[in-house]
């Protein structure tokens, strides 16, 4: 009996101790699990909102500086920073954020963006800089954005698009430059955009003079290959004010060729405002020493030529531009000229035939008159004789 009692007491005293130890182990496990899950659940830069689909919404928070982007959840795809008070961004503001596919910086006060700002955002496909205070852009601003497909630069204060700014945007299909202060554009700045399909240029004070002639040719080539361009209304000169430059006949720009001839053929440098600057060497445009050479008879097609001379190219060199002629306009001009010439030739033949017929009829009429004149003279003489005879008989 004593042994049975001891065994029962040992079981009674052991069971609570075992339960207490088991509870401690479960508590430690839950604490560790919470410690592991809590940082992952709270990894979102304040005061932003992070969603499970990769969207990080920091818009409309009154931010004057960027939130701590190192707290972005892994795999974030979209970062919205619109409708804030951002004015300055450092060169390393977006370092090590390669997962982002969309960045929205619209409706801020950005006025100067450093070169290479988006260099580490290699997966970015959509960049929105709408409605800021950008007046100039560094030519290396979009470096590293080879996969960018949509770029919105509308409603800024841009007065020019520097050469080289868009060179790396080979995949760009949609671009908006509407609502800026653009007077003219350099054709060479847009030639690298081989996949561009939609271009917005409205609401700019365009000056439809020689500075815009080459860009007009490029727009016609873009339209010819199926692209879309909105209205480019002229503000100057006065006789073209309100007209879309796409509807202005190319013959109105013939005087530009005369001006170039008078200036010694140096139209490109003078138009771009870089007169006297040497052209780019071949190895300035390609690491392998190759550059693009133009072919006037083939619009938009470039051929690669190898570099025969070494040396480092000047950073201020001017890229050469080719001038392809609009195929549609050329064909239309030839057809119209042929029709006009044919009509003129037919009219000339008809006039010549009419003249020959009229001359032959007049000659025949003159001959008939000459034949009738002697007969008319004989009749008059006989009448006079008869009158004399009658007078003599009466006498």
C-alpha positions as a LaTeX table, in Angstrom:
\begin{tabular}{lrrr}
\hline
Residue & $x$ (\AA) & $y$ (\AA) & $z$ (\AA) \\
\hline
Unk1 & 0.00 & 0.00 & 0.00 \\
Unk2 & 2.85 & 2.35 & 0.85 \\
Unk3 & 4.51 & 1.71 & $-2.47$ \\
Unk4 & 1.30 & 2.33 & $-4.38$ \\
Unk5 & 0.78 & 5.58 & $-2.51$ \\
Unk6 & 4.31 & 6.74 & $-3.32$ \\
Unk7 & 3.82 & 5.99 & $-6.97$ \\
Unk8 & 0.52 & 7.85 & $-7.04$ \\
Unk9 & 2.05 & 10.88 & $-5.28$ \\
Unk10 & 4.94 & 10.92 & $-7.69$ \\
Unk11 & 2.56 & 11.00 & $-10.61$ \\
Unk12 & 0.55 & 13.76 & $-9.03$ \\
Unk13 & 3.62 & 15.91 & $-8.41$ \\
Unk14 & 5.23 & 15.16 & $-11.81$ \\
Unk15 & 2.31 & 16.06 & $-13.99$ \\
Unk16 & 2.16 & 19.80 & $-13.03$ \\
Unk17 & 5.92 & 20.19 & $-13.40$ \\
Unk18 & 5.89 & 18.61 & $-16.86$ \\
Unk19 & 3.01 & 20.82 & $-17.91$ \\
Unk20 & 4.86 & 23.91 & $-16.68$ \\
Unk21 & 8.00 & 23.03 & $-18.63$ \\
Unk22 & 5.99 & 22.28 & $-21.74$ \\
Unk23 & 4.25 & 25.64 & $-21.41$ \\
Unk24 & 7.59 & 27.39 & $-21.14$ \\
Unk25 & 8.83 & 25.70 & $-24.29$ \\
Unk26 & 5.68 & 26.70 & $-26.19$ \\
Unk27 & 6.01 & 30.30 & $-24.98$ \\
Unk28 & 9.62 & 30.50 & $-26.13$ \\
Unk29 & 8.63 & 29.05 & $-29.52$ \\
Unk30 & 5.82 & 31.57 & $-29.94$ \\
Unk31 & 8.14 & 34.44 & $-29.00$ \\
Unk32 & 10.71 & 33.32 & $-31.55$ \\
Unk33 & 8.02 & 32.94 & $-34.21$ \\
Unk34 & 6.69 & 36.41 & $-33.47$ \\
Unk35 & 10.21 & 37.84 & $-33.57$ \\
Unk36 & 10.70 & 36.31 & $-37.01$ \\
Unk37 & 7.36 & 37.34 & $-38.44$ \\
Unk38 & 7.03 & 40.82 & $-36.96$ \\
Unk39 & 9.90 & 42.48 & $-38.91$ \\
Unk40 & 8.63 & 41.00 & $-42.17$ \\
Unk41 & 5.14 & 42.27 & $-41.49$ \\
Unk42 & 6.29 & 45.76 & $-40.46$ \\
Unk43 & 8.99 & 46.24 & $-43.18$ \\
Unk44 & 7.45 & 49.33 & $-44.75$ \\
Unk45 & 9.00 & 52.82 & $-44.74$ \\
Unk46 & 6.89 & 55.20 & $-42.68$ \\
Unk47 & 4.55 & 56.90 & $-43.46$ \\
Unk48 & 3.94 & 54.77 & $-46.57$ \\
Unk49 & 1.46 & 51.97 & $-47.07$ \\
Unk50 & 2.73 & 48.67 & $-48.42$ \\
Unk51 & 0.52 & 46.13 & $-50.15$ \\
Unk52 & 0.96 & 42.46 & $-50.86$ \\
Unk53 & 0.98 & 42.99 & $-54.65$ \\
Unk54 & 4.25 & 44.97 & $-54.45$ \\
Unk55 & 2.71 & 48.45 & $-54.37$ \\
Unk56 & 4.26 & 51.00 & $-51.99$ \\
Unk57 & 2.10 & 54.11 & $-51.75$ \\
Unk58 & 3.84 & 57.19 & $-50.32$ \\
Unk59 & 1.75 & 59.70 & $-52.27$ \\
Unk60 & 0.07 & 62.73 & $-50.74$ \\
Unk61 & 1.95 & 62.51 & $-47.45$ \\
Unk62 & 3.46 & 66.02 & $-47.54$ \\
Unk63 & 7.00 & 64.60 & $-47.76$ \\
Unk64 & 9.83 & 67.08 & $-48.31$ \\
Unk65 & 12.42 & 64.28 & $-48.38$ \\
Unk66 & 12.38 & 60.65 & $-49.36$ \\
Unk67 & 11.23 & 58.09 & $-46.79$ \\
Unk68 & 13.77 & 55.41 & $-45.69$ \\
Unk69 & 13.69 & 53.35 & $-48.87$ \\
Unk70 & 15.97 & 50.69 & $-47.40$ \\
Unk71 & 12.86 & 49.50 & $-45.53$ \\
Unk72 & 11.03 & 48.67 & $-48.74$ \\
Unk73 & 9.64 & 45.13 & $-48.69$ \\
Unk74 & 11.59 & 42.71 & $-50.89$ \\
Unk75 & 10.07 & 42.42 & $-54.33$ \\
Unk76 & 8.42 & 45.85 & $-54.32$ \\
Unk77 & 7.29 & 46.68 & $-57.85$ \\
Unk78 & 5.67 & 50.13 & $-57.72$ \\
Unk79 & 6.72 & 53.17 & $-55.70$ \\
Unk80 & 4.31 & 56.11 & $-55.68$ \\
Unk81 & 5.77 & 59.42 & $-54.45$ \\
Unk82 & 3.31 & 61.74 & $-56.20$ \\
Unk83 & 1.65 & 64.82 & $-54.67$ \\
Unk84 & 4.39 & 65.60 & $-52.15$ \\
Unk85 & 6.85 & 68.47 & $-51.63$ \\
Unk86 & 10.03 & 66.84 & $-52.92$ \\
Unk87 & 12.43 & 69.44 & $-54.30$ \\
Unk88 & 15.87 & 67.77 & $-54.24$ \\
Unk89 & 17.02 & 64.21 & $-54.77$ \\
Unk90 & 20.55 & 63.03 & $-54.07$ \\
Unk91 & 22.57 & 61.06 & $-56.60$ \\
Unk92 & 22.24 & 57.94 & $-54.42$ \\
Unk93 & 18.54 & 58.33 & $-53.63$ \\
Unk94 & 17.52 & 55.15 & $-55.48$ \\
Unk95 & 20.56 & 52.97 & $-54.97$ \\
Unk96 & 19.98 & 49.20 & $-54.67$ \\
Unk97 & 16.33 & 49.35 & $-55.66$ \\
Unk98 & 16.48 & 47.13 & $-58.70$ \\
Unk99 & 13.11 & 45.40 & $-58.22$ \\
Unk100 & 11.00 & 48.49 & $-58.99$ \\
Unk101 & 9.11 & 48.53 & $-62.29$ \\
Unk102 & 7.22 & 51.79 & $-61.78$ \\
Unk103 & 8.26 & 55.09 & $-60.18$ \\
Unk104 & 5.86 & 58.02 & $-59.91$ \\
Unk105 & 7.37 & 61.39 & $-58.93$ \\
Unk106 & 4.63 & 63.57 & $-60.41$ \\
Unk107 & 3.25 & 66.75 & $-58.81$ \\
Unk108 & 6.34 & 67.66 & $-56.80$ \\
Unk109 & 8.83 & 70.56 & $-56.89$ \\
Unk110 & 11.78 & 68.80 & $-58.52$ \\
Unk111 & 13.90 & 71.28 & $-60.47$ \\
Unk112 & 17.29 & 69.60 & $-60.88$ \\
Unk113 & 17.92 & 65.86 & $-61.07$ \\
Unk114 & 21.53 & 64.59 & $-60.94$ \\
Unk115 & 22.96 & 62.46 & $-63.72$ \\
Unk116 & 22.70 & 58.71 & $-63.20$ \\
Unk117 & 19.93 & 59.10 & $-60.62$ \\
Unk118 & 18.12 & 56.00 & $-61.92$ \\
Unk119 & 21.23 & 54.01 & $-62.80$ \\
Unk120 & 20.44 & 51.08 & $-60.44$ \\
Unk121 & 16.79 & 50.77 & $-61.50$ \\
Unk122 & 17.44 & 48.43 & $-64.39$ \\
Unk123 & 13.94 & 46.87 & $-64.29$ \\
Unk124 & 12.09 & 50.19 & $-64.44$ \\
Unk125 & 9.50 & 50.26 & $-67.26$ \\
Unk126 & 7.46 & 53.34 & $-66.30$ \\
Unk127 & 8.78 & 56.68 & $-65.04$ \\
Unk128 & 6.51 & 59.65 & $-64.36$ \\
Unk129 & 7.95 & 63.15 & $-63.80$ \\
Unk130 & 4.75 & 64.99 & $-64.71$ \\
Unk131 & 4.12 & 68.50 & $-63.33$ \\
Unk132 & 7.45 & 69.37 & $-61.72$ \\
Unk133 & 9.80 & 72.33 & $-62.17$ \\
Unk134 & 12.38 & 70.76 & $-64.47$ \\
Unk135 & 13.99 & 73.34 & $-66.75$ \\
Unk136 & 17.15 & 71.46 & $-67.76$ \\
Unk137 & 18.10 & 67.79 & $-67.71$ \\
Unk138 & 21.50 & 66.17 & $-67.44$ \\
Unk139 & 22.29 & 64.14 & $-70.55$ \\
Unk140 & 23.10 & 61.13 & $-68.33$ \\
Unk141 & 19.88 & 61.35 & $-66.30$ \\
Unk142 & 18.33 & 58.23 & $-67.84$ \\
Unk143 & 21.49 & 56.18 & $-67.89$ \\
Unk144 & 20.82 & 52.50 & $-67.18$ \\
Unk145 & 17.12 & 52.58 & $-68.14$ \\
Unk146 & 17.40 & 50.38 & $-71.22$ \\
Unk147 & 14.08 & 48.69 & $-70.44$ \\
Unk148 & 12.03 & 51.87 & $-69.91$ \\
Unk149 & 8.83 & 51.84 & $-71.97$ \\
Unk150 & 6.90 & 54.92 & $-70.80$ \\
Unk151 & 8.33 & 58.32 & $-69.88$ \\
Unk152 & 6.20 & 61.30 & $-68.87$ \\
Unk153 & 7.97 & 64.70 & $-68.82$ \\
Unk154 & 4.87 & 66.81 & $-69.39$ \\
Unk155 & 4.04 & 70.07 & $-67.61$ \\
Unk156 & 7.58 & 71.13 & $-66.77$ \\
Unk157 & 9.67 & 74.10 & $-67.88$ \\
Unk158 & 11.87 & 72.32 & $-70.43$ \\
Unk159 & 13.14 & 74.53 & $-73.24$ \\
Unk160 & 15.28 & 71.88 & $-74.95$ \\
Unk161 & 16.06 & 68.17 & $-75.07$ \\
Unk162 & 19.86 & 67.76 & $-74.96$ \\
Unk163 & 21.62 & 65.45 & $-77.36$ \\
Unk164 & 22.33 & 62.09 & $-75.77$ \\
Unk165 & 19.54 & 62.29 & $-73.17$ \\
Unk166 & 17.43 & 59.57 & $-74.85$ \\
Unk167 & 20.22 & 57.48 & $-76.34$ \\
Unk168 & 19.84 & 54.52 & $-73.96$ \\
Unk169 & 16.04 & 54.37 & $-74.11$ \\
Unk170 & 15.94 & 51.78 & $-76.88$ \\
Unk171 & 12.71 & 50.20 & $-75.58$ \\
Unk172 & 10.77 & 53.45 & $-75.13$ \\
Unk173 & 7.36 & 53.30 & $-76.83$ \\
Unk174 & 5.50 & 56.22 & $-75.17$ \\
Unk175 & 6.91 & 59.71 & $-74.52$ \\
Unk176 & 5.20 & 62.92 & $-73.44$ \\
Unk177 & 6.83 & 66.36 & $-73.69$ \\
Unk178 & 3.55 & 68.28 & $-73.70$ \\
Unk179 & 3.09 & 71.50 & $-71.79$ \\
Unk180 & 6.72 & 72.67 & $-71.71$ \\
Unk181 & 8.56 & 75.65 & $-73.24$ \\
Unk182 & 9.95 & 73.92 & $-76.31$ \\
Unk183 & 10.55 & 76.13 & $-79.36$ \\
Unk184 & 12.34 & 73.50 & $-81.42$ \\
Unk185 & 13.87 & 70.05 & $-81.16$ \\
Unk186 & 17.01 & 68.41 & $-82.50$ \\
Unk187 & 16.30 & 65.46 & $-84.75$ \\
Unk188 & 19.45 & 63.67 & $-83.59$ \\
Unk189 & 18.13 & 63.57 & $-80.01$ \\
Unk190 & 15.22 & 61.34 & $-81.08$ \\
Unk191 & 16.83 & 59.08 & $-83.66$ \\
Unk192 & 17.80 & 56.39 & $-81.07$ \\
Unk193 & 14.10 & 55.84 & $-80.23$ \\
Unk194 & 13.62 & 52.99 & $-82.70$ \\
Unk195 & 10.54 & 51.57 & $-80.88$ \\
Unk196 & 8.71 & 54.84 & $-80.20$ \\
Unk197 & 5.04 & 54.63 & $-81.16$ \\
Unk198 & 3.36 & 57.51 & $-79.30$ \\
Unk199 & 4.72 & 61.05 & $-78.91$ \\
Unk200 & 2.95 & 63.97 & $-77.23$ \\
Unk201 & 4.21 & 67.45 & $-78.12$ \\
Unk202 & 1.17 & 69.69 & $-77.70$ \\
Unk203 & 0.94 & 72.98 & $-75.79$ \\
Unk204 & 4.48 & 74.16 & $-76.57$ \\
Unk205 & 5.42 & 77.52 & $-78.20$ \\
Unk206 & 6.77 & 75.97 & $-81.43$ \\
Unk207 & 8.71 & 78.19 & $-83.84$ \\
Unk208 & 8.17 & 76.67 & $-87.28$ \\
Unk209 & 11.40 & 77.84 & $-88.89$ \\
Unk210 & 14.58 & 76.19 & $-90.11$ \\
Unk211 & 15.34 & 74.94 & $-86.59$ \\
Unk212 & 12.31 & 72.64 & $-86.75$ \\
Unk213 & 12.66 & 71.53 & $-90.37$ \\
Unk214 & 14.71 & 68.38 & $-89.75$ \\
Unk215 & 12.53 & 67.36 & $-86.81$ \\
Unk216 & 9.49 & 67.74 & $-89.08$ \\
Unk217 & 11.08 & 65.18 & $-91.44$ \\
Unk218 & 11.64 & 62.83 & $-88.50$ \\
Unk219 & 8.00 & 63.18 & $-87.40$ \\
Unk220 & 6.87 & 62.30 & $-90.92$ \\
Unk221 & 9.05 & 59.20 & $-90.80$ \\
Unk222 & 7.54 & 58.26 & $-87.41$ \\
Unk223 & 4.02 & 58.63 & $-88.84$ \\
Unk224 & 4.98 & 56.65 & $-91.92$ \\
Unk225 & 5.99 & 53.63 & $-89.82$ \\
Unk226 & 2.70 & 53.70 & $-87.87$ \\
Unk227 & 3.50 & 56.03 & $-84.95$ \\
Unk228 & 1.23 & 58.70 & $-83.50$ \\
Unk229 & 2.05 & 62.37 & $-82.85$ \\
Unk230 & $-0.40$ & 64.93 & $-81.49$ \\
Unk231 & $-0.81$ & 68.43 & $-82.91$ \\
Unk232 & 2.32 & 70.59 & $-83.19$ \\
Unk233 & 0.84 & 74.06 & $-83.60$ \\
Unk234 & 3.10 & 76.90 & $-84.69$ \\
Unk235 & 3.28 & 80.16 & $-82.77$ \\
Unk236 & 5.86 & 81.77 & $-85.07$ \\
Unk237 & 6.11 & 83.00 & $-87.78$ \\
Unk238 & 2.85 & 84.92 & $-87.88$ \\
Unk239 & 1.72 & 83.54 & $-91.23$ \\
Unk240 & 1.87 & 80.00 & $-89.78$ \\
Unk241 & 0.42 & 80.75 & $-86.36$ \\
Unk242 & $-2.13$ & 78.15 & $-85.33$ \\
Unk243 & $-1.22$ & 75.74 & $-88.13$ \\
Unk244 & $-0.01$ & 72.21 & $-87.52$ \\
Unk245 & 3.53 & 71.92 & $-88.84$ \\
Unk246 & 2.74 & 68.47 & $-90.18$ \\
Unk247 & 0.41 & 70.14 & $-92.68$ \\
Unk248 & 2.89 & 72.83 & $-93.74$ \\
Unk249 & 4.30 & 72.00 & $-97.21$ \\
Unk250 & 7.96 & 71.12 & $-97.16$ \\
Unk251 & 8.52 & 73.61 & $-100.00$ \\
Unk252 & 8.07 & 76.43 & $-97.47$ \\
Unk253 & 11.40 & 75.39 & $-95.95$ \\
Unk254 & 13.36 & 75.57 & $-99.20$ \\
Unk255 & 14.79 & 78.92 & $-98.16$ \\
Unk256 & 16.63 & 77.10 & $-95.38$ \\
Unk257 & 18.83 & 75.42 & $-97.98$ \\
Unk258 & 19.67 & 78.82 & $-99.45$ \\
Unk259 & 20.59 & 80.13 & $-96.00$ \\
Unk260 & 22.84 & 77.12 & $-95.44$ \\
Unk261 & 24.56 & 77.72 & $-98.77$ \\
Unk262 & 25.07 & 81.38 & $-97.92$ \\
Unk263 & 26.54 & 80.38 & $-94.56$ \\
Unk264 & 28.99 & 78.01 & $-96.18$ \\
Unk265 & 26.91 & 74.85 & $-95.71$ \\
Unk266 & 27.35 & 74.79 & $-91.94$ \\
Unk267 & 23.66 & 74.62 & $-91.15$ \\
Unk268 & 23.81 & 71.84 & $-88.59$ \\
Unk269 & 26.18 & 73.49 & $-86.20$ \\
Unk270 & 24.52 & 76.87 & $-86.41$ \\
Unk271 & 21.04 & 75.44 & $-85.89$ \\
Unk272 & 22.00 & 73.47 & $-82.85$ \\
Unk273 & 23.75 & 76.41 & $-81.27$ \\
Unk274 & 27.07 & 74.58 & $-81.26$ \\
Unk275 & 28.76 & 76.14 & $-84.25$ \\
Unk276 & 32.48 & 75.58 & $-84.37$ \\
Unk277 & 32.30 & 72.41 & $-82.25$ \\
Unk278 & 34.01 & 69.40 & $-83.87$ \\
Unk279 & 31.86 & 66.40 & $-84.84$ \\
Unk280 & 31.89 & 63.23 & $-82.76$ \\
Unk281 & 34.55 & 60.67 & $-83.52$ \\
Unk282 & 33.43 & 57.13 & $-84.22$ \\
Unk283 & 34.48 & 55.67 & $-80.89$ \\
Unk284 & 32.50 & 58.34 & $-79.02$ \\
Unk285 & 29.21 & 56.63 & $-79.74$ \\
Unk286 & 30.13 & 52.99 & $-79.14$ \\
Unk287 & 32.51 & 51.25 & $-76.73$ \\
Unk288 & 33.67 & 48.99 & $-79.55$ \\
Unk289 & 34.63 & 51.96 & $-81.68$ \\
Unk290 & 31.59 & 51.86 & $-83.96$ \\
Unk291 & 29.17 & 54.63 & $-84.82$ \\
Unk292 & 26.01 & 55.08 & $-86.77$ \\
Unk293 & 26.29 & 56.44 & $-90.29$ \\
Unk294 & 23.29 & 57.69 & $-92.18$ \\
Unk295 & 21.86 & 56.82 & $-95.55$ \\
Unk296 & 19.76 & 59.53 & $-97.16$ \\
Unk297 & 17.95 & 57.08 & $-99.39$ \\
Unk298 & 16.80 & 54.86 & $-96.56$ \\
Unk299 & 14.81 & 56.62 & $-93.86$ \\
Unk300 & 15.51 & 55.48 & $-90.36$ \\
Unk301 & 18.04 & 52.76 & $-91.30$ \\
Unk302 & 21.51 & 53.05 & $-89.84$ \\
Unk303 & 24.63 & 51.15 & $-90.79$ \\
Unk304 & 27.66 & 50.46 & $-88.63$ \\
Unk305 & 31.07 & 51.64 & $-89.69$ \\
Unk306 & 34.25 & 50.68 & $-87.90$ \\
Unk307 & 36.59 & 53.18 & $-86.34$ \\
Unk308 & 39.89 & 53.54 & $-88.12$ \\
Unk309 & 41.38 & 56.09 & $-85.79$ \\
Unk310 & 41.89 & 55.80 & $-82.06$ \\
Unk311 & 41.75 & 58.48 & $-79.46$ \\
Unk312 & 39.27 & 59.70 & $-76.95$ \\
Unk313 & 36.26 & 61.62 & $-78.23$ \\
Unk314 & 35.34 & 65.04 & $-76.93$ \\
Unk315 & 32.35 & 65.10 & $-74.59$ \\
Unk316 & 31.07 & 68.28 & $-76.30$ \\
Unk317 & 31.09 & 66.88 & $-79.82$ \\
Unk318 & 28.10 & 67.16 & $-82.14$ \\
Unk319 & 26.50 & 64.06 & $-83.59$ \\
Unk320 & 26.03 & 64.08 & $-87.34$ \\
Unk321 & 22.46 & 63.85 & $-88.57$ \\
Unk322 & 21.03 & 62.32 & $-91.69$ \\
Unk323 & 18.09 & 63.76 & $-93.58$ \\
Unk324 & 15.85 & 61.11 & $-95.07$ \\
Unk325 & 13.04 & 62.39 & $-97.32$ \\
Unk326 & 9.47 & 61.46 & $-96.56$ \\
Unk327 & 8.54 & 58.63 & $-98.92$ \\
Unk328 & 4.89 & 59.54 & $-99.00$ \\
Unk329 & 5.59 & 63.20 & $-99.75$ \\
Unk330 & 8.12 & 62.31 & $-102.43$ \\
Unk331 & 5.70 & 59.91 & $-104.15$ \\
Unk332 & 2.89 & 62.45 & $-103.90$ \\
Unk333 & 5.06 & 65.19 & $-105.38$ \\
Unk334 & 6.07 & 62.98 & $-108.30$ \\
Unk335 & 2.47 & 61.95 & $-109.01$ \\
Unk336 & 1.15 & 65.51 & $-108.82$ \\
Unk337 & 3.99 & 66.82 & $-111.01$ \\
Unk338 & 3.31 & 64.07 & $-113.57$ \\
Unk339 & $-0.41$ & 64.83 & $-113.69$ \\
Unk340 & 0.18 & 68.58 & $-114.05$ \\
Unk341 & 2.78 & 68.05 & $-116.78$ \\
Unk342 & 0.43 & 65.66 & $-118.62$ \\
Unk343 & $-2.43$ & 68.16 & $-118.51$ \\
Unk344 & $-0.17$ & 70.97 & $-119.74$ \\
Unk345 & 1.14 & 68.80 & $-122.59$ \\
Unk346 & $-2.40$ & 67.86 & $-123.67$ \\
Unk347 & $-3.43$ & 71.51 & $-123.60$ \\
Unk348 & $-0.41$ & 72.48 & $-125.66$ \\
Unk349 & $-1.14$ & 69.78 & $-128.26$ \\
Unk350 & $-4.78$ & 70.84 & $-128.43$ \\
Unk351 & $-3.76$ & 74.49 & $-128.84$ \\
Unk352 & $-1.30$ & 73.59 & $-131.60$ \\
Unk353 & $-3.92$ & 71.51 & $-133.42$ \\
Unk354 & $-6.47$ & 74.30 & $-133.14$ \\
Unk355 & $-3.93$ & 76.79 & $-134.44$ \\
Unk356 & $-3.10$ & 74.61 & $-137.45$ \\
Unk357 & $-6.76$ & 74.08 & $-138.31$ \\
Unk358 & $-7.50$ & 77.79 & $-137.94$ \\
Unk359 & $-4.52$ & 78.72 & $-140.12$ \\
Unk360 & $-5.55$ & 76.28 & $-142.86$ \\
Unk361 & $-9.12$ & 77.59 & $-142.85$ \\
Unk362 & $-7.93$ & 81.20 & $-143.06$ \\
Unk363 & $-5.58$ & 80.35 & $-145.93$ \\
Unk364 & $-8.41$ & 78.64 & $-147.82$ \\
Unk365 & $-10.65$ & 81.64 & $-147.23$ \\
Unk366 & $-8.02$ & 84.02 & $-148.57$ \\
Unk367 & $-7.59$ & 81.93 & $-151.70$ \\
Unk368 & $-11.34$ & 81.99 & $-152.34$ \\
Unk369 & $-11.35$ & 85.76 & $-151.96$ \\
Unk370 & $-8.54$ & 86.13 & $-154.48$ \\
Unk371 & $-10.42$ & 83.98 & $-156.99$ \\
Unk372 & $-13.57$ & 86.03 & $-156.67$ \\
Unk373 & $-11.95$ & 89.51 & $-156.98$ \\
Unk374 & $-11.34$ & 89.39 & $-160.83$ \\
Unk375 & $-14.91$ & 88.24 & $-161.45$ \\
Unk376 & $-16.25$ & 91.03 & $-159.37$ \\
Unk377 & $-14.09$ & 93.51 & $-161.34$ \\
Unk378 & $-15.45$ & 92.31 & $-164.76$ \\
Unk379 & $-18.99$ & 92.69 & $-163.60$ \\
Unk380 & $-18.41$ & 96.27 & $-162.59$ \\
Unk381 & $-16.79$ & 97.11 & $-165.99$ \\
Unk382 & $-19.75$ & 95.66 & $-167.95$ \\
Unk383 & $-22.16$ & 97.67 & $-165.89$ \\
Unk384 & $-20.37$ & 100.90 & $-166.71$ \\
Unk385 & $-20.45$ & 100.10 & $-170.48$ \\
Unk386 & $-24.14$ & 99.41 & $-170.33$ \\
Unk387 & $-24.76$ & 102.72 & $-168.58$ \\
Unk388 & $-22.75$ & 104.61 & $-171.23$ \\
Unk389 & $-24.70$ & 102.93 & $-174.02$ \\
Unk390 & $-27.97$ & 103.86 & $-172.42$ \\
Unk391 & $-26.92$ & 107.50 & $-172.08$ \\
Unk392 & $-25.80$ & 107.69 & $-175.71$ \\
Unk393 & $-29.06$ & 106.17 & $-176.92$ \\
Unk394 & $-31.09$ & 108.69 & $-175.01$ \\
Unk395 & $-29.05$ & 111.49 & $-176.43$ \\
\hline
\end{tabular}
